[in-house]
Coordinates of C-alpha atoms and ligand atoms in Angstrom, one line a residue:
M418 CA 22.2 15.3 -13.8
S419 CA 23.1 17.6 -16.8
R420 CA 25.6 15.2 -18.4
P421 CA 23.8 13.4 -21.1
G422 CA 24.5 9.8 -21.4
A423 CA 26.0 9.8 -17.9
Y424 CA 23.6 7.1 -16.6
D425 CA 22.7 3.6 -17.5
A426 CA 19.4 3.8 -15.7
I427 CA 17.2 6.6 -14.2
I428 CA 14.7 5.8 -11.5
I429 CA 11.8 8.2 -11.0
G430 CA 10.8 8.1 -7.3
S431 CA 12.8 7.3 -4.2
G432 CA 10.3 5.1 -2.3
P433 CA 11.6 1.8 -1.0
N434 CA 11.1 0.1 -4.3
G435 CA 12.8 2.9 -6.3
L436 CA 15.8 2.7 -4.0
A437 CA 15.8 -1.1 -4.1
A438 CA 15.8 -1.1 -7.9
A439 CA 18.6 1.5 -8.0
I440 CA 20.7 -0.6 -5.6
A441 CA 20.1 -3.8 -7.6
L442 CA 21.3 -2.1 -10.7
A443 CA 24.3 -0.3 -9.1
R444 CA 25.4 -3.6 -7.7
A445 CA 25.3 -5.0 -11.2
G446 CA 27.7 -2.2 -12.2
R447 CA 25.2 0.3 -13.7
R448 CA 25.4 4.1 -13.2
V449 CA 22.1 5.1 -11.7
L450 CA 20.4 8.4 -10.9
V451 CA 17.3 8.5 -8.8
C452 CA 15.0 11.6 -9.2
E453 CA 12.6 12.4 -6.2
A454 CA 9.8 14.9 -6.4
E455 CA 9.8 15.8 -2.8
Q456 CA 12.5 17.4 -0.8
T457 CA 13.0 14.3 1.4
I458 CA 13.6 10.8 0.1
G459 CA 11.8 7.7 1.1
G460 CA 8.2 7.9 -0.3
G461 CA 6.2 5.7 2.1
A462 CA 9.2 5.3 4.5
R463 CA 9.5 8.9 5.8
S464 CA 9.2 10.3 9.3
A465 CA 8.5 13.8 10.3
E466 CA 7.5 16.1 13.2
L467 CA 3.8 16.0 12.4
T468 CA 2.5 17.3 15.8
L469 CA 5.0 19.1 18.1
P470 CA 8.7 19.7 18.0
G471 CA 10.7 16.7 19.3
F472 CA 8.0 14.2 18.3
T473 CA 9.0 12.1 15.4
H474 CA 6.0 10.4 13.6
D475 CA 6.1 7.8 10.7
V476 CA 4.0 9.5 8.0
C477 CA 3.2 6.3 6.3
S478 CA 4.7 2.9 7.1
A479 CA 5.3 2.1 10.8
A480 CA 5.6 -1.7 11.2
H481 CA 8.1 -3.7 9.2
P482 CA 7.6 -7.4 9.1
L483 CA 7.9 -7.3 5.3
A484 CA 11.1 -5.2 5.4
A485 CA 12.7 -7.6 8.0
G486 CA 11.5 -10.6 5.9
S487 CA 12.3 -9.3 2.5
P488 CA 14.8 -11.6 0.8
F489 CA 16.4 -8.6 -1.0
L490 CA 16.5 -6.1 1.8
R491 CA 18.0 -8.9 4.1
S492 CA 20.8 -9.3 1.6
L493 CA 21.9 -5.7 2.0
P494 CA 24.3 -4.5 4.7
L495 CA 21.7 -1.8 5.9
D496 CA 22.8 -2.1 9.6
Q497 CA 26.2 -0.6 8.5
Y498 CA 24.3 2.4 7.1
G499 CA 22.3 3.2 10.3
L500 CA 19.3 0.8 10.1
E501 CA 18.4 -0.8 13.4
F502 CA 15.2 -2.8 13.8
I503 CA 13.6 -2.9 17.3
Y504 CA 11.3 -5.8 18.0
P505 CA 8.5 -5.1 20.5
P506 CA 8.0 -8.2 22.8
V507 CA 4.5 -8.6 21.4
S508 CA 4.0 -7.9 17.6
L509 CA 0.3 -7.2 17.8
A510 CA -2.5 -7.1 20.4
H511 CA -6.1 -7.4 19.5
P512 CA -8.3 -6.2 22.4
F513 CA -11.9 -7.2 23.1
D514 CA -14.7 -5.5 24.9
D515 CA -14.2 -7.8 28.0
G516 CA -10.9 -6.2 28.8
T517 CA -8.7 -9.0 27.5
A518 CA -6.7 -9.2 24.3
A519 CA -5.4 -11.8 21.8
L520 CA -1.7 -11.4 21.3
L521 CA 0.5 -12.2 18.4
E522 CA 3.7 -13.5 20.0
R523 CA 6.8 -14.9 18.4
S524 CA 5.7 -18.4 19.7
V525 CA 2.8 -20.0 18.0
A526 CA 1.8 -21.8 21.2
A527 CA 2.0 -18.7 23.3
T528 CA -0.3 -16.9 20.7
G529 CA -2.6 -19.9 20.8
E530 CA -3.0 -19.5 24.5
T531 CA -4.5 -16.1 24.1
L532 CA -7.1 -17.4 21.8
G533 CA -9.4 -19.3 24.2
V534 CA -11.1 -22.3 22.7
D535 CA -9.1 -22.0 19.5
G536 CA -5.6 -22.3 20.8
M537 CA -5.2 -25.9 19.4
A538 CA -6.9 -25.0 16.1
Y539 CA -4.5 -21.9 15.6
R540 CA -1.4 -24.1 16.3
R541 CA -2.7 -26.6 13.8
L542 CA -3.2 -23.9 11.2
M543 CA -0.1 -21.9 11.7
K544 CA 2.7 -24.4 12.8
P545 CA 3.3 -26.0 9.4
L546 CA 3.1 -22.7 7.5
V547 CA 5.6 -21.0 9.9
A548 CA 7.9 -24.0 9.3
D549 CA 7.6 -23.4 5.6
W550 CA 8.3 -19.6 5.7
A551 CA 11.9 -19.8 4.3
L552 CA 10.5 -21.7 1.3
L553 CA 7.4 -19.6 1.0
A554 CA 8.9 -16.1 1.3
P555 CA 10.6 -16.0 -2.1
A556 CA 7.5 -17.1 -3.9
L557 CA 5.0 -14.9 -2.0
L558 CA 7.3 -11.8 -2.2
G559 CA 7.8 -12.0 -5.9
P560 CA 6.0 -12.2 -9.3
P561 CA 3.7 -15.2 -10.1
R562 CA 6.0 -18.0 -11.6
L563 CA 6.5 -21.7 -11.4
P564 CA 7.1 -22.4 -7.7
R565 CA 10.4 -24.0 -6.6
H566 CA 8.7 -25.7 -3.7
P567 CA 5.3 -26.7 -5.0
L568 CA 4.3 -28.7 -2.0
A569 CA 4.8 -25.8 0.5
L570 CA 3.2 -23.5 -1.8
A571 CA 0.2 -25.9 -2.2
R572 CA -0.1 -26.2 1.5
F573 CA -0.3 -22.5 1.8
G574 CA -2.4 -21.8 -1.2
L575 CA -5.2 -24.1 -0.4
K576 CA -5.9 -22.0 2.7
A577 CA -4.8 -18.7 1.2
L578 CA -7.1 -18.7 -1.7
R579 CA -10.1 -18.7 0.7
S580 CA -12.0 -15.7 2.0
A581 CA -10.7 -14.6 5.3
R582 CA -14.3 -15.0 6.7
G583 CA -14.5 -18.5 5.2
L584 CA -11.2 -19.7 6.6
A585 CA -11.8 -18.0 10.1
A586 CA -15.3 -19.5 10.4
S587 CA -14.3 -23.0 9.3
R588 CA -11.0 -23.2 11.3
F589 CA -12.1 -21.4 14.6
A590 CA -15.1 -21.8 16.8
G591 CA -14.8 -18.8 19.1
E592 CA -15.0 -15.1 18.6
R593 CA -11.4 -14.4 19.8
A594 CA -9.5 -16.3 17.1
R595 CA -12.1 -15.2 14.4
G596 CA -11.7 -11.5 15.3
F597 CA -7.9 -11.8 15.6
F598 CA -7.6 -13.4 12.2
A599 CA -10.1 -10.9 10.7
G600 CA -7.8 -8.0 11.9
L601 CA -4.8 -9.5 10.3
A602 CA -6.7 -10.2 7.0
A603 CA -8.1 -6.5 7.0
H604 CA -4.7 -5.3 6.0
S605 CA -5.7 -6.4 2.5
F606 CA -8.1 -3.3 2.3
L607 CA -10.7 -5.8 0.7
P608 CA -14.0 -7.0 2.0
L609 CA -13.2 -10.1 4.0
E610 CA -15.7 -12.2 2.0
R611 CA -13.5 -11.9 -1.1
L612 CA -11.5 -14.9 -2.4
A613 CA -7.8 -14.9 -1.3
T614 CA -8.2 -12.4 1.5
A615 CA -7.1 -15.2 3.9
A616 CA -3.7 -14.9 2.2
F617 CA -3.1 -11.5 3.8
G618 CA -4.1 -12.8 7.3
L619 CA -1.9 -15.8 6.9
V620 CA 1.2 -14.0 5.6
L621 CA 1.0 -11.4 8.4
G622 CA 0.4 -14.0 11.1
I623 CA 3.2 -16.1 9.7
T624 CA 5.6 -13.2 9.7
G625 CA 4.7 -12.5 13.4
H626 CA 6.1 -15.9 14.2
A627 CA 8.9 -16.3 11.7
V628 CA 10.3 -12.7 11.5
G629 CA 8.5 -10.4 14.1
W630 CA 7.1 -6.9 13.4
P631 CA 9.9 -4.5 14.1
V632 CA 9.9 -0.7 14.1
A633 CA 13.0 1.2 12.8
R634 CA 15.0 3.0 15.4
G635 CA 14.5 6.8 14.8
G636 CA 11.5 6.2 12.5
S637 CA 10.8 4.6 9.2
Q638 CA 12.9 7.2 7.6
S639 CA 16.0 5.3 8.8
I640 CA 15.0 2.6 6.3
A641 CA 15.1 5.0 3.5
N642 CA 18.2 6.8 4.7
A643 CA 20.0 3.5 5.0
L644 CA 19.1 2.4 1.5
A645 CA 20.1 5.8 0.1
A646 CA 23.5 5.8 1.9
Y647 CA 24.2 2.2 0.7
L648 CA 23.2 3.3 -2.9
R649 CA 25.5 6.2 -2.7
S650 CA 28.4 4.0 -1.5
L651 CA 27.9 2.1 -4.8
G652 CA 28.2 5.3 -6.8
G653 CA 24.5 5.9 -7.2
E654 CA 23.2 9.5 -7.3
I655 CA 19.9 10.9 -5.9
V656 CA 18.4 14.3 -6.5
T657 CA 15.5 15.5 -4.6
G658 CA 12.9 18.3 -5.4
R659 CA 12.9 17.1 -9.0
R660 CA 9.3 16.2 -10.0
V661 CA 9.5 14.5 -13.4
A662 CA 6.6 15.6 -15.6
S663 CA 7.6 13.6 -18.7
I664 CA 10.2 11.0 -19.4
D665 CA 11.1 13.3 -22.3
D666 CA 12.6 15.7 -19.8
L667 CA 15.2 13.2 -18.5
P668 CA 18.8 12.8 -19.8
S669 CA 19.1 9.9 -22.0
A670 CA 19.5 6.5 -20.3
R671 CA 19.1 2.9 -21.5
A672 CA 16.6 2.2 -18.9
I673 CA 13.9 4.3 -17.0
L674 CA 12.2 2.7 -14.1
C675 CA 9.2 4.4 -12.7
D676 CA 8.4 4.1 -9.0
V677 CA 4.9 5.4 -9.7
T678 CA 1.5 3.9 -10.2
P679 CA -0.2 3.3 -13.7
R680 CA -2.1 6.6 -13.8
Q681 CA 1.1 8.5 -13.3
L682 CA 2.9 6.4 -15.8
L683 CA 0.3 7.4 -18.3
R684 CA 1.1 11.1 -17.7
L685 CA 4.8 10.6 -17.7
A686 CA 5.1 8.3 -20.8
G687 CA 1.6 7.7 -22.3
H688 CA 2.8 9.2 -25.6
R689 CA 5.4 6.3 -25.9
L690 CA 3.0 3.6 -25.2
P691 CA 0.7 1.8 -27.6
P692 CA -3.1 2.3 -27.3
N693 CA -3.9 -1.3 -26.1
Y694 CA -1.4 -1.0 -23.3
R695 CA -2.6 2.5 -22.3
R696 CA -6.2 1.1 -22.2
R697 CA -5.1 -1.6 -19.8
L698 CA -3.4 0.9 -17.6
E699 CA -6.5 3.2 -17.7
R700 CA -8.6 0.2 -16.5
Y701 CA -6.2 -0.6 -13.5
R702 CA -8.3 -0.1 -10.3
Y703 CA -7.3 1.8 -7.3
G704 CA -8.8 0.8 -3.9
P705 CA -10.2 2.4 -0.8
A706 CA -8.1 5.0 1.1
A707 CA -6.5 5.4 4.4
Y708 CA -7.5 8.2 6.9
K709 CA -4.6 8.8 9.2
V710 CA -4.2 10.5 12.6
D711 CA -1.0 11.1 14.6
W712 CA -0.9 12.1 18.3
A713 CA 1.7 13.5 20.6
L714 CA 0.9 12.1 24.0
N715 CA 1.6 13.1 27.6
E716 CA 1.8 9.5 28.6
P717 CA 1.2 6.0 27.2
V718 CA -2.2 4.9 26.0
P719 CA -4.0 3.6 29.0
W720 CA -5.1 0.2 27.5
K721 CA -7.6 -1.9 29.5
A722 CA -6.2 -5.2 28.4
E723 CA -3.0 -6.6 29.6
G724 CA -0.6 -7.1 26.8
C725 CA -1.6 -4.1 24.7
S726 CA 1.3 -2.0 26.2
R727 CA 3.8 -4.6 25.1
A728 CA 2.7 -4.6 21.5
G729 CA 4.0 -2.5 18.6
I730 CA 0.7 -2.7 16.8
V731 CA -2.9 -2.8 18.2
H732 CA -5.9 -3.8 16.1
L733 CA -9.2 -2.2 17.2
G734 CA -12.4 -3.7 15.9
G735 CA -13.2 -6.7 18.2
T736 CA -15.2 -9.3 16.4
L737 CA -15.1 -10.7 12.9
A738 CA -18.6 -9.4 12.3
E739 CA -17.6 -5.8 13.3
I740 CA -14.3 -5.9 11.3
S741 CA -16.1 -7.4 8.2
A742 CA -18.7 -4.7 8.3
A743 CA -16.0 -1.9 8.7
E744 CA -14.0 -3.3 5.7
S745 CA -17.0 -3.7 3.4
A746 CA -18.2 -0.1 4.0
P747 CA -15.6 1.7 2.0
W748 CA -16.4 -0.5 -1.1
K749 CA -19.9 0.7 -0.9
G750 CA -18.8 4.3 -0.7
E751 CA -19.7 4.4 3.0
Q752 CA -17.9 5.4 6.1
A753 CA -17.9 2.8 8.8
D754 CA -19.6 3.9 12.1
K755 CA -17.1 1.7 14.0
P756 CA -14.1 1.7 11.7
F757 CA -11.4 -1.0 12.1
V758 CA -8.4 1.0 13.5
L759 CA -4.7 0.0 13.1
V760 CA -2.7 1.6 15.8
A761 CA 1.1 1.8 16.1
Q762 CA 2.9 2.9 19.4
P763 CA 6.6 2.9 18.4
S764 CA 7.8 5.3 21.2
L765 CA 7.1 2.6 23.7
F766 CA 10.1 0.7 22.3
D767 CA 12.1 3.5 20.7
P768 CA 12.9 6.3 23.0
T769 CA 14.2 8.5 20.1
R770 CA 10.6 9.1 18.9
A771 CA 9.5 11.6 21.6
P772 CA 10.9 13.7 24.6
A773 CA 11.5 11.8 27.7
G774 CA 8.3 10.4 29.2
K775 CA 6.2 11.5 26.3
H776 CA 4.9 9.4 23.4
T777 CA 3.8 9.3 19.8
L778 CA 0.8 7.4 18.4
W779 CA -0.1 6.5 14.8
A780 CA -3.3 5.2 13.6
Y781 CA -5.4 4.8 10.4
C782 CA -8.6 3.4 9.2
H783 CA -10.0 2.5 5.8
V784 CA -12.4 4.9 4.1
P785 CA -13.9 5.2 0.5
H786 CA -11.3 6.2 -2.2
G787 CA -10.9 10.0 -2.1
S788 CA -13.2 10.4 0.8
T789 CA -13.5 13.9 2.4
F790 CA -15.4 12.7 5.5
D791 CA -13.7 13.6 8.8
M792 CA -13.1 10.2 10.6
T793 CA -11.0 11.6 13.6
E794 CA -13.9 11.5 16.1
R795 CA -14.7 7.8 15.1
I796 CA -11.1 6.8 15.3
E797 CA -10.7 8.3 18.8
K798 CA -13.9 6.7 19.9
Q799 CA -12.5 3.4 19.0
I800 CA -9.3 4.0 21.0
E801 CA -11.3 5.4 23.9
R802 CA -13.5 2.1 23.9
F803 CA -10.4 0.0 24.5
A804 CA -8.4 2.6 26.5
P805 CA -10.8 4.8 28.6
G806 CA -9.0 8.1 29.4
F807 CA -7.1 8.2 26.2
R808 CA -8.2 11.7 25.2
D809 CA -6.8 13.0 28.4
C810 CA -3.4 12.0 27.3
V811 CA -3.4 13.9 24.0
L812 CA -1.1 16.9 23.8
A813 CA -1.6 17.5 20.0
R814 CA -2.9 15.7 16.9
G815 CA -2.1 15.8 13.2
V816 CA -4.7 14.6 10.7
M817 CA -4.1 13.2 7.2
P818 CA -7.2 12.5 5.2
P819 CA -6.8 10.9 1.7
A820 CA -6.2 14.2 -0.1
A821 CA -3.4 15.1 2.4
L822 CA -1.7 11.7 2.0
E823 CA -1.8 12.2 -1.8
R824 CA -0.2 15.7 -1.3
H825 CA 2.5 14.1 0.7
N826 CA 3.2 11.4 -1.9
A827 CA 1.6 11.5 -5.4
N828 CA 1.6 7.6 -5.4
L829 CA -1.1 7.6 -2.8
V830 CA -3.7 8.2 -5.5
G831 CA -7.0 9.0 -3.8
G832 CA -5.5 7.9 -0.6
D833 CA -4.9 4.3 -1.8
I834 CA -1.7 3.2 0.1
N835 CA -1.0 0.1 -1.9
G836 CA -0.6 1.4 -5.3
G837 CA -3.8 -0.1 -6.4
A838 CA -6.4 -2.6 -5.3
Q839 CA -4.8 -6.0 -4.3
D840 CA -7.6 -8.3 -5.3
L841 CA -7.1 -11.6 -7.0
R842 CA -6.9 -10.3 -10.6
Q843 CA -4.6 -7.5 -9.7
L844 CA -2.3 -9.7 -7.6
F845 CA -1.4 -11.8 -10.6
A846 CA -1.6 -9.3 -13.5
R847 CA -0.2 -6.2 -11.7
P848 CA -0.7 -3.8 -13.4
T849 CA -0.9 -5.9 -16.5
R850 CA 0.4 -9.3 -17.4
R851 CA 3.7 -7.7 -18.5
L852 CA 4.3 -6.9 -14.8
Y853 CA 7.5 -4.8 -14.6
S854 CA 8.2 -4.2 -18.4
T855 CA 6.2 -2.1 -20.8
P856 CA 5.9 -2.3 -24.6
A857 CA 8.2 0.8 -24.8
R858 CA 11.8 -0.6 -24.8
G859 CA 13.8 0.6 -21.8
L860 CA 10.7 1.7 -19.8
Y861 CA 9.8 -0.1 -16.6
L862 CA 7.5 0.1 -13.7
C863 CA 9.1 -0.7 -10.3
S864 CA 6.4 0.5 -7.7
S865 CA 3.9 -1.3 -5.4
S866 CA 1.7 -1.4 -8.5
T867 CA 3.8 -4.5 -9.6
P868 CA 4.1 -7.9 -7.7
P869 CA 4.2 -8.4 -4.8
G870 CA 2.3 -5.1 -4.2
G871 CA 2.2 -2.8 -1.2
G872 CA 4.5 -2.7 1.8
V873 CA 8.1 -1.7 2.6
H874 CA 9.9 -4.7 1.1
G875 CA 11.7 -3.5 -2.0
M876 CA 10.9 -6.6 -3.8
C877 CA 9.0 -4.9 -6.7
G878 CA 12.1 -2.7 -7.2
Y879 CA 14.4 -5.7 -7.1
F880 CA 12.4 -7.7 -9.7
A881 CA 12.1 -4.7 -12.0
A882 CA 15.8 -4.3 -11.9
R883 CA 16.1 -8.0 -12.7
A884 CA 13.8 -7.5 -15.7
V885 CA 16.1 -4.6 -17.0
L886 CA 19.2 -6.8 -16.6
Q887 CA 17.5 -9.8 -18.2
D888 CA 16.7 -7.4 -21.2
G889 CA 20.4 -6.8 -21.5
L890 CA 20.2 -3.1 -20.7
Ligands
LIG1145 C1 -0.6 5.5 6.0 C2 0.3 4.4 5.4 C3 0.6 3.4 6.3 C4 1.4 2.4 5.9 N1 1.7 1.4 6.7 C5 2.7 0.5 6.3 C6 3.3 -0.4 7.2 O1 3.1 -0.3 8.5 N2 4.1 -1.3 6.8 C7 4.5 -1.5 5.4 O2 5.3 -2.3 5.1 N3 3.8 -0.7 4.5 C8 3.1 0.3 5.0 N4 2.5 1.3 4.0 C9 2.8 0.9 2.6 C10 4.2 1.5 2.1 O3 4.5 2.7 2.6 C11 4.2 1.4 0.6 O4 3.6 0.2 0.1 C12 5.6 1.6 0.0 O5 6.2 2.8 0.5 C13 5.6 1.5 -1.5 O6 6.8 1.8 -1.9 P1 7.1 2.3 -3.4 O7 8.5 2.5 -3.5 O8 6.4 1.5 -4.4 O9 6.4 3.8 -3.5 P2 6.3 4.9 -2.5 O10 6.9 4.7 -1.2 O11 4.9 5.6 -2.6 O12 7.4 6.0 -3.2 C14 7.1 6.6 -4.5 C15 8.0 7.8 -4.6 O13 7.9 8.3 -5.8 C16 7.9 9.7 -5.8 N5 7.3 10.3 -7.1 C17 6.1 10.1 -7.5 N6 5.8 10.7 -8.7 C18 7.0 11.3 -9.0 C19 7.5 12.1 -10.1 N7 6.7 12.4 -11.1 N8 8.8 12.5 -10.1 C20 9.6 12.2 -9.1 N9 9.2 11.4 -8.1 C21 8.0 11.0 -8.0 C22 7.1 10.1 -4.5 O14 7.4 11.4 -4.1 C23 7.7 8.9 -3.6 O15 8.8 9.4 -2.9 C24 1.7 2.3 4.5 C25 1.4 3.3 3.7 C26 0.7 4.5 4.2 C27 0.4 5.7 3.3

């Protein structure tokens, strides 16, 4: 790292996007260095013993439809570098108070069968979109541009641009399908009445059928480790424990790619950026936060509804009305009484996560940006509602409110896990219309604050690297 001029490109941050950018550049013959602030690589794809020895928890990401469906990550030989995806038989369970659950299965028809009166309506909505996934994925997991398959994109776009509530209410007659779709769309972190929130529900639903929602054997850290090992095999270098305070502190390189959010870019490189671009970055909006809890369990969660124990992810919120209220609250600065809780139970499918017979559980809900309110009790109450006796299974818990998340990873500004709000405006101009490039030659953004946004898919990094290569650097 002390050899000036030794690198063509330096990447600040070793999240999935930073590593993807480094790999794309190394594959193009560039000499790359990744500088990571923390002692462990991986950003939002790290795992750690957050509760008791022998219990491995995913600190951030847990379910990986976007990694498994990512056109770039799929093109890499990550299985040769230790990555194995495990596919739970059911991607998602959505239990209701009557003790039953809607299930996202690989088959659209089987999923429809769990949706009561709306089985046929679900099939009509999803079947054509699932069939189009191979054409849609490159467009949806990339920057806005002229579509290669305009018909497929139009079929998707007409539905996707609607609000999740609007689409669910017009397509489905019963509470089961409406609640199920609301849970999928709630991954947007947006009020479900906002335009284009249907897109999140549709994409996650489609990936459930077309790709599956796998977990990574050994923990999400295995994704970062495989990316890093492959990068090193290409000659790339990674240093950890190296928090970059200013790009002026880096050795010279033709390109610097920042796997950080706009607020951090201003600190790192504000002095190199013109005032109007700086102002645009200052106006970039962050969204609500995650409040996360991990548990070490003595036994699996005693779900009431059949099917929940076969699912990698469980959505707790019941009806569209309840989930919609829970998702609007953080935007009003309020804590939901009954938060919408996203639960992951990887140890049911990956025995490496916990000692024999024991289990790990991961959950978070959405709270206002920077909130300091303790949501642990409300989260556990939601689990207990659908799994009476849950608390008796708990051996230990680890709690990460927004501030703890930000301490773990500086990109989680105020606890926002997506690198900024993902509303319509910031989906297309993310973080500005320049997307990956900046007005300073050789300086780029490659984080989830660029298209296509949050998630472990590496596509932001891949497209940032392409911008570097297109600029001839
Ligand atoms: C609680 C939680 C749950 C999630 N669940 C899922 C999920 O189930 N599935 C999914 O696909 N996604 C999930 N995500 C989102 C996913 O983790 C992120 O969208 C993804 O990691 C973004 O990748 P990135 O490379 O852009 O940034 P990050 O992964 O955030 O990486 C940024 C890296 O840059 C480093 N860095 C920052 N500043 C500096 C500096 N000055 N110098 C050096 N290094 C620096 C950080 O330490 C970090 O390692 C979740 C996130 C959280 C927090």
